[in-house]
Coordinates of C-alpha atoms in Angstrom, one line a residue:
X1 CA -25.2 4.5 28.8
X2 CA -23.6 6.0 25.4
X3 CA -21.5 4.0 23.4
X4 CA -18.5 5.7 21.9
X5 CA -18.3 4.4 17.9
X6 CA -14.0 4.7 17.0
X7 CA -12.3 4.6 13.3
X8 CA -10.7 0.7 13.5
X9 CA -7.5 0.4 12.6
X10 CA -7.9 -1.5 9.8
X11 CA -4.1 -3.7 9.9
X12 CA -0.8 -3.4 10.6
X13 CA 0.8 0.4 9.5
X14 CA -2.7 2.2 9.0
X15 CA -3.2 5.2 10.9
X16 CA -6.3 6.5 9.0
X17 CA -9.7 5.9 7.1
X18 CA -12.4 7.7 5.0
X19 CA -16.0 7.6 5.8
X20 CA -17.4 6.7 2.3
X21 CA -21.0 5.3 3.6
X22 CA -23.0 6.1 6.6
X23 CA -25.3 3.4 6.7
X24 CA -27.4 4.4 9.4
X25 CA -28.8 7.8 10.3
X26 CA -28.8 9.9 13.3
X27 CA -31.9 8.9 15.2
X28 CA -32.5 5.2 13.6
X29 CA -31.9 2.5 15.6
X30 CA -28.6 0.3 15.2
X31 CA -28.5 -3.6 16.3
X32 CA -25.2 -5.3 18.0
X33 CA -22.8 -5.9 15.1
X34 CA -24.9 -4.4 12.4
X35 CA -22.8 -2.9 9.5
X36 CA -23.2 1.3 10.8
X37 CA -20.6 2.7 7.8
X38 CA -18.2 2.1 5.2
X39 CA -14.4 2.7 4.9
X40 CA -12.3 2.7 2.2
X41 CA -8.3 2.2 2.3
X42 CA -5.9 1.9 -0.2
X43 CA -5.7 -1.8 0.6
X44 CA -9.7 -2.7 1.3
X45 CA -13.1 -1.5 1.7
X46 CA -15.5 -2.9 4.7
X47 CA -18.3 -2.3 6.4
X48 CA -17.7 -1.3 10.1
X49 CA -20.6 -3.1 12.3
X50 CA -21.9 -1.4 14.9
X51 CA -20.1 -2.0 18.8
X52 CA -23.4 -2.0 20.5
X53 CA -27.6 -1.7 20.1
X54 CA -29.0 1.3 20.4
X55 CA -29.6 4.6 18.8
X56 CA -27.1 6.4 16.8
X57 CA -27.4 9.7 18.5
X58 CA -24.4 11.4 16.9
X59 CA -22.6 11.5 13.8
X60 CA -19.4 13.5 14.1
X61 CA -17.7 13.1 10.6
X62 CA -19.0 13.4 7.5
X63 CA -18.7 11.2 4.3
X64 CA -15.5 11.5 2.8
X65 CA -13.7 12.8 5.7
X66 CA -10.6 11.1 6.5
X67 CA -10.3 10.3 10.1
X68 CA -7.4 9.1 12.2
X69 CA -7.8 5.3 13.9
X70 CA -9.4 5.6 17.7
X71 CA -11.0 8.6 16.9
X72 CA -14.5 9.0 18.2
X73 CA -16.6 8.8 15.0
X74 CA -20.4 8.2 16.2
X75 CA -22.2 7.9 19.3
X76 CA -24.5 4.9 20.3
X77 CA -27.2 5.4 23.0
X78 CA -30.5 4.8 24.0
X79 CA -33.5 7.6 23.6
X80 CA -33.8 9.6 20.7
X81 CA -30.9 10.7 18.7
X82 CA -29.4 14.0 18.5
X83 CA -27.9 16.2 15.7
X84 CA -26.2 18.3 18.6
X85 CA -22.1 19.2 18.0
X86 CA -20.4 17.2 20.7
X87 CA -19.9 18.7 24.0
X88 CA -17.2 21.4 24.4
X89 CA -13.6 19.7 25.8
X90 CA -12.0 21.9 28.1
X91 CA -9.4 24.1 27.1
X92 CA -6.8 21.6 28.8
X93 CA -7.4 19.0 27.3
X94 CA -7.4 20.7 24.1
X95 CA -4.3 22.2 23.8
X96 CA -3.2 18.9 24.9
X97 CA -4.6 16.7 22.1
X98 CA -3.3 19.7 19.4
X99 CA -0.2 19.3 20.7
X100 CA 0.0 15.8 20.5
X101 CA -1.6 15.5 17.0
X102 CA -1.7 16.4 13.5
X103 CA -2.9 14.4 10.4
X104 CA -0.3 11.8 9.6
X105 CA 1.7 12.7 5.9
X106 CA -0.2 10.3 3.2
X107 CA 2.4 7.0 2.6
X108 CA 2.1 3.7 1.4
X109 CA 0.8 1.2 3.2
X110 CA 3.9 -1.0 4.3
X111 CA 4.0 -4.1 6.6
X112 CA 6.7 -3.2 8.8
X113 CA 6.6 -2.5 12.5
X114 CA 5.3 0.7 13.4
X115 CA 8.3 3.3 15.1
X116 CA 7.1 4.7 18.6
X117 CA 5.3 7.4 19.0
X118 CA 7.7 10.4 19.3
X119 CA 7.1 12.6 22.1
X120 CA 5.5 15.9 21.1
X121 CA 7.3 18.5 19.8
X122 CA 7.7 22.1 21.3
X123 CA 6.9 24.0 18.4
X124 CA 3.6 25.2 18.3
X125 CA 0.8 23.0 16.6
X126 CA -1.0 23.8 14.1
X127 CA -5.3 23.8 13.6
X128 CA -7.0 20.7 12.0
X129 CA -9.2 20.2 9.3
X130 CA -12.6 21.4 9.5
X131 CA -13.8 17.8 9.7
X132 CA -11.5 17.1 12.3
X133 CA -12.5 19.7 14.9
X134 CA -14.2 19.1 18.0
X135 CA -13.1 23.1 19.4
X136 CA -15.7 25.5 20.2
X137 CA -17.0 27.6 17.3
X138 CA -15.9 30.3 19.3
X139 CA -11.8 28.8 19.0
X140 CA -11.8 28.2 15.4
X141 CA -8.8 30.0 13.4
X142 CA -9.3 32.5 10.9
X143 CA -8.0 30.7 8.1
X144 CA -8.1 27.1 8.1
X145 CA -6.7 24.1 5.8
X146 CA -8.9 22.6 3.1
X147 CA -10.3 19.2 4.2
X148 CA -8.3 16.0 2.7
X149 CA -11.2 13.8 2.5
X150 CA -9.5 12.5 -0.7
X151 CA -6.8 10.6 1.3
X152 CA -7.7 6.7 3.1
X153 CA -5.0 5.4 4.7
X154 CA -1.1 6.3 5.9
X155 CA 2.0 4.5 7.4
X156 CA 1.1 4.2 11.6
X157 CA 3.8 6.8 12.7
X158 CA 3.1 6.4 16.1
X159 CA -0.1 5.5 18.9
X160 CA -2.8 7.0 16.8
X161 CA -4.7 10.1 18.8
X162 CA -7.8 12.1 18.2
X163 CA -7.4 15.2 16.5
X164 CA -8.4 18.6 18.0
X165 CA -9.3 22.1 16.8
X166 CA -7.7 24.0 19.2
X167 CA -5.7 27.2 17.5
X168 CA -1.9 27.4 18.4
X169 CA -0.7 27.9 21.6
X170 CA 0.7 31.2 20.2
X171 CA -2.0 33.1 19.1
X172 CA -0.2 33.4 15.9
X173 CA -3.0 31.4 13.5
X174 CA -4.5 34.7 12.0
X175 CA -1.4 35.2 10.3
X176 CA -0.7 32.3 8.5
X177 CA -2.0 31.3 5.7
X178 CA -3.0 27.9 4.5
X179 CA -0.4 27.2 2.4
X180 CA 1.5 27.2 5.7
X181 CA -0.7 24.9 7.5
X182 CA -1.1 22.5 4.9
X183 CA 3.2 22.0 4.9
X184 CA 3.2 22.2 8.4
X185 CA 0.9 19.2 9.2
X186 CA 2.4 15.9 8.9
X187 CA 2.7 13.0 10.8
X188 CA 5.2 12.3 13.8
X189 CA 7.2 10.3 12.5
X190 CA 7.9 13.3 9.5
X191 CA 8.3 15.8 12.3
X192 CA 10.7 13.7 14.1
X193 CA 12.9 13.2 11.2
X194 CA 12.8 17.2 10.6
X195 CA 13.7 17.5 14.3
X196 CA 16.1 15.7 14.0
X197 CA 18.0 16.8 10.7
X198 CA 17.5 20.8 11.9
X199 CA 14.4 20.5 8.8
X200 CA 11.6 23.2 9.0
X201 CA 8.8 21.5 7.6
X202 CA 6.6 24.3 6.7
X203 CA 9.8 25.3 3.9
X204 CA 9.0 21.9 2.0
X205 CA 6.3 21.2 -0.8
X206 CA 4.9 18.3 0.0
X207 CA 3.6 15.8 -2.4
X208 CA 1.1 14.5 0.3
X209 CA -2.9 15.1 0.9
X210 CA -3.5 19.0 0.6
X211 CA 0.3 19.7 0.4
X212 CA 1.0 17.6 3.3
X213 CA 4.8 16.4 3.5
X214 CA 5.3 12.8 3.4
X215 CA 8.0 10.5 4.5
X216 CA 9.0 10.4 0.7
X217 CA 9.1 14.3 0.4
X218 CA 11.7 14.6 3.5
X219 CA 14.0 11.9 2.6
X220 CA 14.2 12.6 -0.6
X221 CA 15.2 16.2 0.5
X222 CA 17.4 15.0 3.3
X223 CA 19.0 12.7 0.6
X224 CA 19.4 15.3 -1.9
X225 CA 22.2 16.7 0.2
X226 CA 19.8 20.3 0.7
X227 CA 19.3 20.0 4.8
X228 CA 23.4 19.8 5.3
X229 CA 23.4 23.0 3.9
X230 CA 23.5 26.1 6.3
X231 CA 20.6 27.9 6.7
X232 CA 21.0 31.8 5.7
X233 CA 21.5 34.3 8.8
X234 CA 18.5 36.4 7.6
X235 CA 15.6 35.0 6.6
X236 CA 14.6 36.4 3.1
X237 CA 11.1 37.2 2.7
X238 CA 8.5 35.7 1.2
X239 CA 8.6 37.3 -2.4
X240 CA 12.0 36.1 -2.5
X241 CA 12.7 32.6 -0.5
X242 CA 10.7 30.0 -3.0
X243 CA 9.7 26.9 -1.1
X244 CA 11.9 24.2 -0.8
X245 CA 11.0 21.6 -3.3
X246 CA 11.0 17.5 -2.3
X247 CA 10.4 15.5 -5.3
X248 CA 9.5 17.1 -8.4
X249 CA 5.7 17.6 -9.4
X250 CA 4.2 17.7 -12.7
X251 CA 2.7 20.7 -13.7
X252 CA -1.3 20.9 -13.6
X253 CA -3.2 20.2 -16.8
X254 CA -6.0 21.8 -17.7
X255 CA -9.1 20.6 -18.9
X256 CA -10.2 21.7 -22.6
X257 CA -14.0 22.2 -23.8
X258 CA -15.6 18.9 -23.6
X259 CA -13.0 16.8 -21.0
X260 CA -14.6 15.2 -18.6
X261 CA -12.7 15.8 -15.3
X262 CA -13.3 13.0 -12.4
X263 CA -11.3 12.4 -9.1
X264 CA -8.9 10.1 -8.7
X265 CA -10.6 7.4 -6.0
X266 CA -8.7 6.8 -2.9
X267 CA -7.3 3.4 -4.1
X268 CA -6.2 5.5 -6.9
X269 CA -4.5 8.3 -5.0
X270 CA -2.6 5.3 -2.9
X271 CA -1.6 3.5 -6.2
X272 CA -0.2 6.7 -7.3
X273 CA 1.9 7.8 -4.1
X274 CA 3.2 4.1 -4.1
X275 CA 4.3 3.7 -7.8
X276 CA 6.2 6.8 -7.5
X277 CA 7.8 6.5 -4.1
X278 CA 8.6 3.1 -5.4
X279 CA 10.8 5.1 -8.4
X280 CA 12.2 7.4 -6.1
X281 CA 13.3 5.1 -3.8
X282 CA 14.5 2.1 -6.0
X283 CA 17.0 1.7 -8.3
X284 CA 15.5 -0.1 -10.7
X285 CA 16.8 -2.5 -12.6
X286 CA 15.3 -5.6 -15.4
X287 CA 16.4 -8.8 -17.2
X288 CA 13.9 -10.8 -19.1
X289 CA 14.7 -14.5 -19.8
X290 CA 12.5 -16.6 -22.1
X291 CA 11.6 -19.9 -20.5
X292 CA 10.0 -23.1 -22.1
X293 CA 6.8 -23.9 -20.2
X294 CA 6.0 -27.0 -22.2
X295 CA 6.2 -29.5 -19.5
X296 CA 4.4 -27.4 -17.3
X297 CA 1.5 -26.9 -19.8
X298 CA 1.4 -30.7 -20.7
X299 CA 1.4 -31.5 -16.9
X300 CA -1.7 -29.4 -16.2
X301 CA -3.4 -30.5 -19.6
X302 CA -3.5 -33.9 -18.0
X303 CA -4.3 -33.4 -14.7
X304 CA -6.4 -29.8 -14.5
X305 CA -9.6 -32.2 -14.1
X306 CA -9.0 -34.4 -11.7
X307 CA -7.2 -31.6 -9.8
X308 CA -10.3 -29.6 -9.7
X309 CA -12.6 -32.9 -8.7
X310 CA -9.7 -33.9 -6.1
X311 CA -9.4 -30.1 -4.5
X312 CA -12.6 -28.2 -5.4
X313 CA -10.5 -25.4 -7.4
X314 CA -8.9 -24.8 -10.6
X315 CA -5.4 -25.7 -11.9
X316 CA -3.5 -22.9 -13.1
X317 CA 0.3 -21.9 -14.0
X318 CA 0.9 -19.6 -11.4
X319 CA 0.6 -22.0 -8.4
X320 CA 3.7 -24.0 -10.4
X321 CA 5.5 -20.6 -10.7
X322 CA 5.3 -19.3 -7.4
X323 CA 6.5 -22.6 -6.2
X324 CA 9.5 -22.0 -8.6
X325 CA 10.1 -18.7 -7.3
X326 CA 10.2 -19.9 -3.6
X327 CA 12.4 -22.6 -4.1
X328 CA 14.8 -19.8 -5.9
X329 CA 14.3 -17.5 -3.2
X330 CA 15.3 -20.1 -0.5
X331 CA 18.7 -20.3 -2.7
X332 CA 19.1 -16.7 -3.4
X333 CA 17.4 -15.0 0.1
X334 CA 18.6 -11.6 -0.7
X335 CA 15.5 -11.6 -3.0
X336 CA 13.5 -12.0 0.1
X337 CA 15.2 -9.0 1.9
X338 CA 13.9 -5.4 2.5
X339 CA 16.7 -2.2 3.1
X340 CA 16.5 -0.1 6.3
X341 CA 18.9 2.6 6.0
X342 CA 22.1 1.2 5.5
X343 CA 20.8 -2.6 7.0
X344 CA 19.9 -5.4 5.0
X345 CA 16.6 -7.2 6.6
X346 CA 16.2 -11.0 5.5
X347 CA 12.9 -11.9 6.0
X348 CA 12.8 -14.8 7.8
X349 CA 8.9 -16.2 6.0
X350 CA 8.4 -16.4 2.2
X351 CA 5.3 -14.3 2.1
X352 CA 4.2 -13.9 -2.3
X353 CA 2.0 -11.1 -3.3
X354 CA -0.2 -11.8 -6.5
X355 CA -1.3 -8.4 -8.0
X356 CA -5.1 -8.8 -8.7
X357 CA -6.5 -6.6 -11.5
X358 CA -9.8 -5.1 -10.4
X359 CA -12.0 -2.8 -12.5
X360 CA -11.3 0.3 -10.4
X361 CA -7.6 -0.5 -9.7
X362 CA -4.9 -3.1 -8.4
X363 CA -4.8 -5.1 -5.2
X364 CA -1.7 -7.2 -3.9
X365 CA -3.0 -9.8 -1.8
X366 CA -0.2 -11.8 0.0
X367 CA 0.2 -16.2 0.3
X368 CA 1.8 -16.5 3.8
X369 CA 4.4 -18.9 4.1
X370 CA 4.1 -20.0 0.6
X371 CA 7.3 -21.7 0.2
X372 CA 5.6 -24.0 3.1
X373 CA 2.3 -25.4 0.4
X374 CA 2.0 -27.6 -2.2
X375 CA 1.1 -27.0 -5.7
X376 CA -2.9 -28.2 -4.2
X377 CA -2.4 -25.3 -1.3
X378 CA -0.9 -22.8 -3.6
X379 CA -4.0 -23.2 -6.0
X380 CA -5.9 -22.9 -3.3
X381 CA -4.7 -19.9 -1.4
X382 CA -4.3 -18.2 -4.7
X383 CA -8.0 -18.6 -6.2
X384 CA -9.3 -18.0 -2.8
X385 CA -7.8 -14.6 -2.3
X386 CA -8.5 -13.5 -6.1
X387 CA -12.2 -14.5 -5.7
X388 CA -12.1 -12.2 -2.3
X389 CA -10.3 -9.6 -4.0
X390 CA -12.9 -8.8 -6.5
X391 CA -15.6 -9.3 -4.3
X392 CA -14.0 -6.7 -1.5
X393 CA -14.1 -9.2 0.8
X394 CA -10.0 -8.8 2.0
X395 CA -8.8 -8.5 5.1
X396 CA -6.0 -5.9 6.0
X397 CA -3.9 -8.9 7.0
X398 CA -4.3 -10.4 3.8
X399 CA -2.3 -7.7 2.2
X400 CA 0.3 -6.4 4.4
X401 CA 3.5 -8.7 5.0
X402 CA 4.5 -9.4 1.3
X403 CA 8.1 -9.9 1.0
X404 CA 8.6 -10.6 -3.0
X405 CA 5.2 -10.1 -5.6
X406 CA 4.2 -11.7 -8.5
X407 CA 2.7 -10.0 -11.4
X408 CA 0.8 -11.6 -14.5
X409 CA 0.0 -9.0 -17.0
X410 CA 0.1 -12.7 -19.3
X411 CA -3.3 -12.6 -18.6
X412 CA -4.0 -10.4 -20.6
X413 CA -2.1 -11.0 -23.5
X414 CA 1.1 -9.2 -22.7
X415 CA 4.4 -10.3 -24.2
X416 CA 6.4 -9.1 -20.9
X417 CA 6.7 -5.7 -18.7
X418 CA 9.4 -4.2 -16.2
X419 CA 7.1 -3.8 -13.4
X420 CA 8.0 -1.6 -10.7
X421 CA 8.9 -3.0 -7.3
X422 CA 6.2 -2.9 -4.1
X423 CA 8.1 -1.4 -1.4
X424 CA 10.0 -2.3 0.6
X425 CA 10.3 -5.1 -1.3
X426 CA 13.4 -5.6 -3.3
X427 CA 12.2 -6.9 -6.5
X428 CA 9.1 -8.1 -8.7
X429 CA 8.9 -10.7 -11.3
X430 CA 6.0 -10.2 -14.1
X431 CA 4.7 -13.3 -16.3
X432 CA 4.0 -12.8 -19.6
X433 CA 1.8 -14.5 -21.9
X434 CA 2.4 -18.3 -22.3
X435 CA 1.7 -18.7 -25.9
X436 CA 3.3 -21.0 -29.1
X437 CA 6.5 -20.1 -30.6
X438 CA 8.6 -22.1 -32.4
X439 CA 11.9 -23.0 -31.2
X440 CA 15.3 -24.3 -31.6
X441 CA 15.6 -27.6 -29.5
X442 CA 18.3 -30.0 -29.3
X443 CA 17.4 -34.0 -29.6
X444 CA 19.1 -36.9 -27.7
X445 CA 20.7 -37.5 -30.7
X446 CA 22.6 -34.1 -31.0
X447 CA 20.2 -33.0 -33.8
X448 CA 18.8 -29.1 -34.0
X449 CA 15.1 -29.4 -35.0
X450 CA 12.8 -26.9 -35.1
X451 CA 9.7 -27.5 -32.9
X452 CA 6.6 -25.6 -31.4
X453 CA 6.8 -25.2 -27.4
X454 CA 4.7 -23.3 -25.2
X455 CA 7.1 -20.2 -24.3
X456 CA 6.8 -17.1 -22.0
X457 CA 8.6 -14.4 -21.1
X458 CA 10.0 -13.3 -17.8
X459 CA 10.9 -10.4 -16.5
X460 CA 12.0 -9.5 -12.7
X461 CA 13.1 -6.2 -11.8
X462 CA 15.1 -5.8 -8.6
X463 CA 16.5 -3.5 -6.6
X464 CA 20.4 -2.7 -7.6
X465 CA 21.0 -0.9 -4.5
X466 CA 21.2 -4.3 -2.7
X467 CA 21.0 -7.0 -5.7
X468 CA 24.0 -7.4 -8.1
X469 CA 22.8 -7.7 -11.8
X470 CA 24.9 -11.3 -11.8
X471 CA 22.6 -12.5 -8.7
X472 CA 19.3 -11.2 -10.6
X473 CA 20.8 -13.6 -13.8
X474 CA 21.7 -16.3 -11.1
X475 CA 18.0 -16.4 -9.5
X476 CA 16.1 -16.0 -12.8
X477 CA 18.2 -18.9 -14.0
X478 CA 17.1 -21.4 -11.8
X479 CA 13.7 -20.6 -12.3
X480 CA 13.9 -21.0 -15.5
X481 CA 15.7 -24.6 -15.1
X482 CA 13.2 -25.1 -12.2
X483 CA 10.2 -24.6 -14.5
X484 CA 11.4 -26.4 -17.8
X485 CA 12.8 -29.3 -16.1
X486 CA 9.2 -30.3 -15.2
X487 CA 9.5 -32.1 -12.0
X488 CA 6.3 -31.7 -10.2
X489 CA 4.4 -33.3 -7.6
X490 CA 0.5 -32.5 -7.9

């Protein structure tokens, strides 16, 4: 009996992965839980074990495609294994799955709740990537989009389908051309929102995979003010109707003589499309305080060896600021709030993300209830999911469902940054470099001396759509007083 091998959804808001590794060829034989192939997502790469023993008779994508969760991906059986296409679908069910699926538009990975699957719409779909197609060679379009192998993961739009090859309903695929197909395929959620603003998607440039248009791409348009306006009575023709632009692109560079040109990983890609939805979507705003970390610093001098015997893990500042930041966000919860539309969503658990530097990019791994651990349990939790994070050894969980992030570019010697907020977050506070400076202090007495403390900046960018610049003064405030009074139970 064959065993069908699907693409996992890997957490909470993914809808897609790319094959990086096949670990197993067609023909060898696979054991219960063995690791068969690698994904990569913007969030983490894994090994995918094998659902049952066998023999990998079929392999139906190819490294580097992209391929939407529950999609049949490999087949497990017993006897020898088999090159072979898989077996033609009839034409039914075909037209059916085109209809009801197109690759999803390329987001970034968020942890809210997934909308419904919208019901599918009566416009005729359009063909699938090459690597996508399980048609007949016999139905394949004459002109087909290029593959988007380059892109991991998306926000879920809806229940996540297999993708077919099957031409339009229409007949009409000879006489488009890709640049058409690649607009017209987005996800559900994107064709939904087109639907229902009167939007024709295959008018916008999309920022997305291959042209694809994103979420971004049509709320930025919708927000622009462009889809209220009428649409013209005649339809100009192509020489003279320019596409509709969504956010604005940077023009190509070319390489010179001696450049050496290298693709942007997938991690990269998602980084990208986050950091600049992120600008689009925000309105950013900073304030940088300077704050005396003396007493925190003496504090851990003293008690960084024992704490290490006592617990099994090192003492460092961050556990003391992100229980400073909790105890702030508790008193000021709009900092621990997400937008939705014109709603206001306080998140009901403190949930910190740490960026984690890694040599090919930047993770975000997230301390559940952290407002809920100790300055032991924060240490922990911390150097546990750092440790993991270099090592790839995250799970999807352990990055979605941040509600306010932490960044220490400290680390590295930086005086301070205005880092830009993780959506849908509604702001970020970045740690700089805790370092000697002499200061101006204030004895018992009433006497100004002049004395060396251990000082750091900090700076928290917010979101000013929702956060008043006296509120961001107010929270950064009592951080400050929280972490230079000094009153810490270890």
């Amino acid at each position: 009996m064959a065993t069908e091998v699907v693409m996992p959804q890997m957490g909470e808001s993914i809808a897609e992965g790319t094959i990086t590794r096949w670990m197993k060829k067609v023909g060898e034989r696979v054991e219960r839980d063995e690791p068969l192939f690698e994904i990569s997502t913007d969030k983490v790469d894994a090994e995918i074990p094998s659902p049952a023993a066998g023999t990998l008779q079929e392999v139906r994508f190819k490294e580097g495609d992209t391929v939407e969760v529950n999609t049949v991906v490999a087949v497990i059986g017993e006897g020898d294994g088999a090159s072979a296409p898989a077996p033609e679908a009839p034409a039914k069910q075909e037209a059916t799955s085109a209809a009801q699926s197109a690759a999803p538009a390329s987001q970034a990975a968020v942890s809210a709740p997934a909308p419904p699957h919208p019901q599918a719409q009566q416009q005729p779909s359009t063909p699938a990537p090459q690597q996508r197609a399980a048609a007949p060679q016999s139905q394949q379009p004459a002109t087909t989009a290029p593959t988007t192998g380059g892109t991991s993961v998306t926000e879920v739009s809806g229940s996540p389908r297999a993708t077919a090859g099957a031409p339009p309903a229409d007949g009409t695929h000879g006489a488009r051309t890709a640049e058409e197909l690649r607009r017209t395929r987005s996800s559900p959620l994107v064709r939904k929102i087109a639907a229902e603003h009167g939007i024709d998607i295959s008018r916008l440039e999309g920022t997305g995979a291959s042209g694809r248009v994103t979420k971004n791409d049509i709320l930025s348009y919708i927000e622009s003010g462009a889809a209220a306006q009428p649409a013209p009575s005649v339809p100009p023709s192509a020489s003279e109707a320019p596409a509709m632009r969504g956010p604005s692109q940077a023009t190509p560079v070319q390489p010179g003589e001696g450049d050496r040109v290298e693709p942007m990983t997938v991690m990269r890609k998602r980084i990208a499309e986050h950091m600049v939805m992120s600008q689009r979507t925000s309105a950013h705003v900073a304030t940088v305080y300077e704050i005396d970390m003396t007493r925190v610093h003496r504090l851990r001098e003293q008690n960084k060896r024992e704490f290490g015997e006592r617990t099994g893990t090192k003492l460092s500042y961050m556990p003391f600021i992100f229980q400073a930041v909790t105890q702030a966000i508790r008193k000021f919860p709009v900092f621990n709030s997400q937008v939705s539309g014109d709603q206001i969503i306080y998140k009901r658990d403190i949930n910190l993300g740490m960026a984690v530097a890694l040599d090919w990019g930047l993770i975000v791994p997230v301390i559940k209830r952290a407002d809920e651990l100790s300055i032991a349990g924060l240490a922990r939790a911390a150097n546990d999911l750092a440790e993991r994070a270099r090592a790839k050894q995250l799970k999807p969980d352990e990055v979605a469902g941040g509600t306010f992030t932490i960044t220490n570019p400290g680390v590295f010697g930086g005086l301070f940054g205005t880092p830009i907020i993780n959506q849908p977050q509604v702001a970020i506070l970045g740690v700089g470099t805790i370092e000697k400076r002499a200061r101006v202090i204030t004895t018992e007495e009433g006497d100004d001396v002049i004395a060396i403390r251990q000082m750091a900046y900090f700076a928290l960018s917010f979101d000013h759509r929702i956060i008043d610049g006296a509120d961001a003064e107010r929270f950064l405030s009592y951080v400050k007083e929280i972490l230079e009074a000094g009153h810490w139970q270890i």
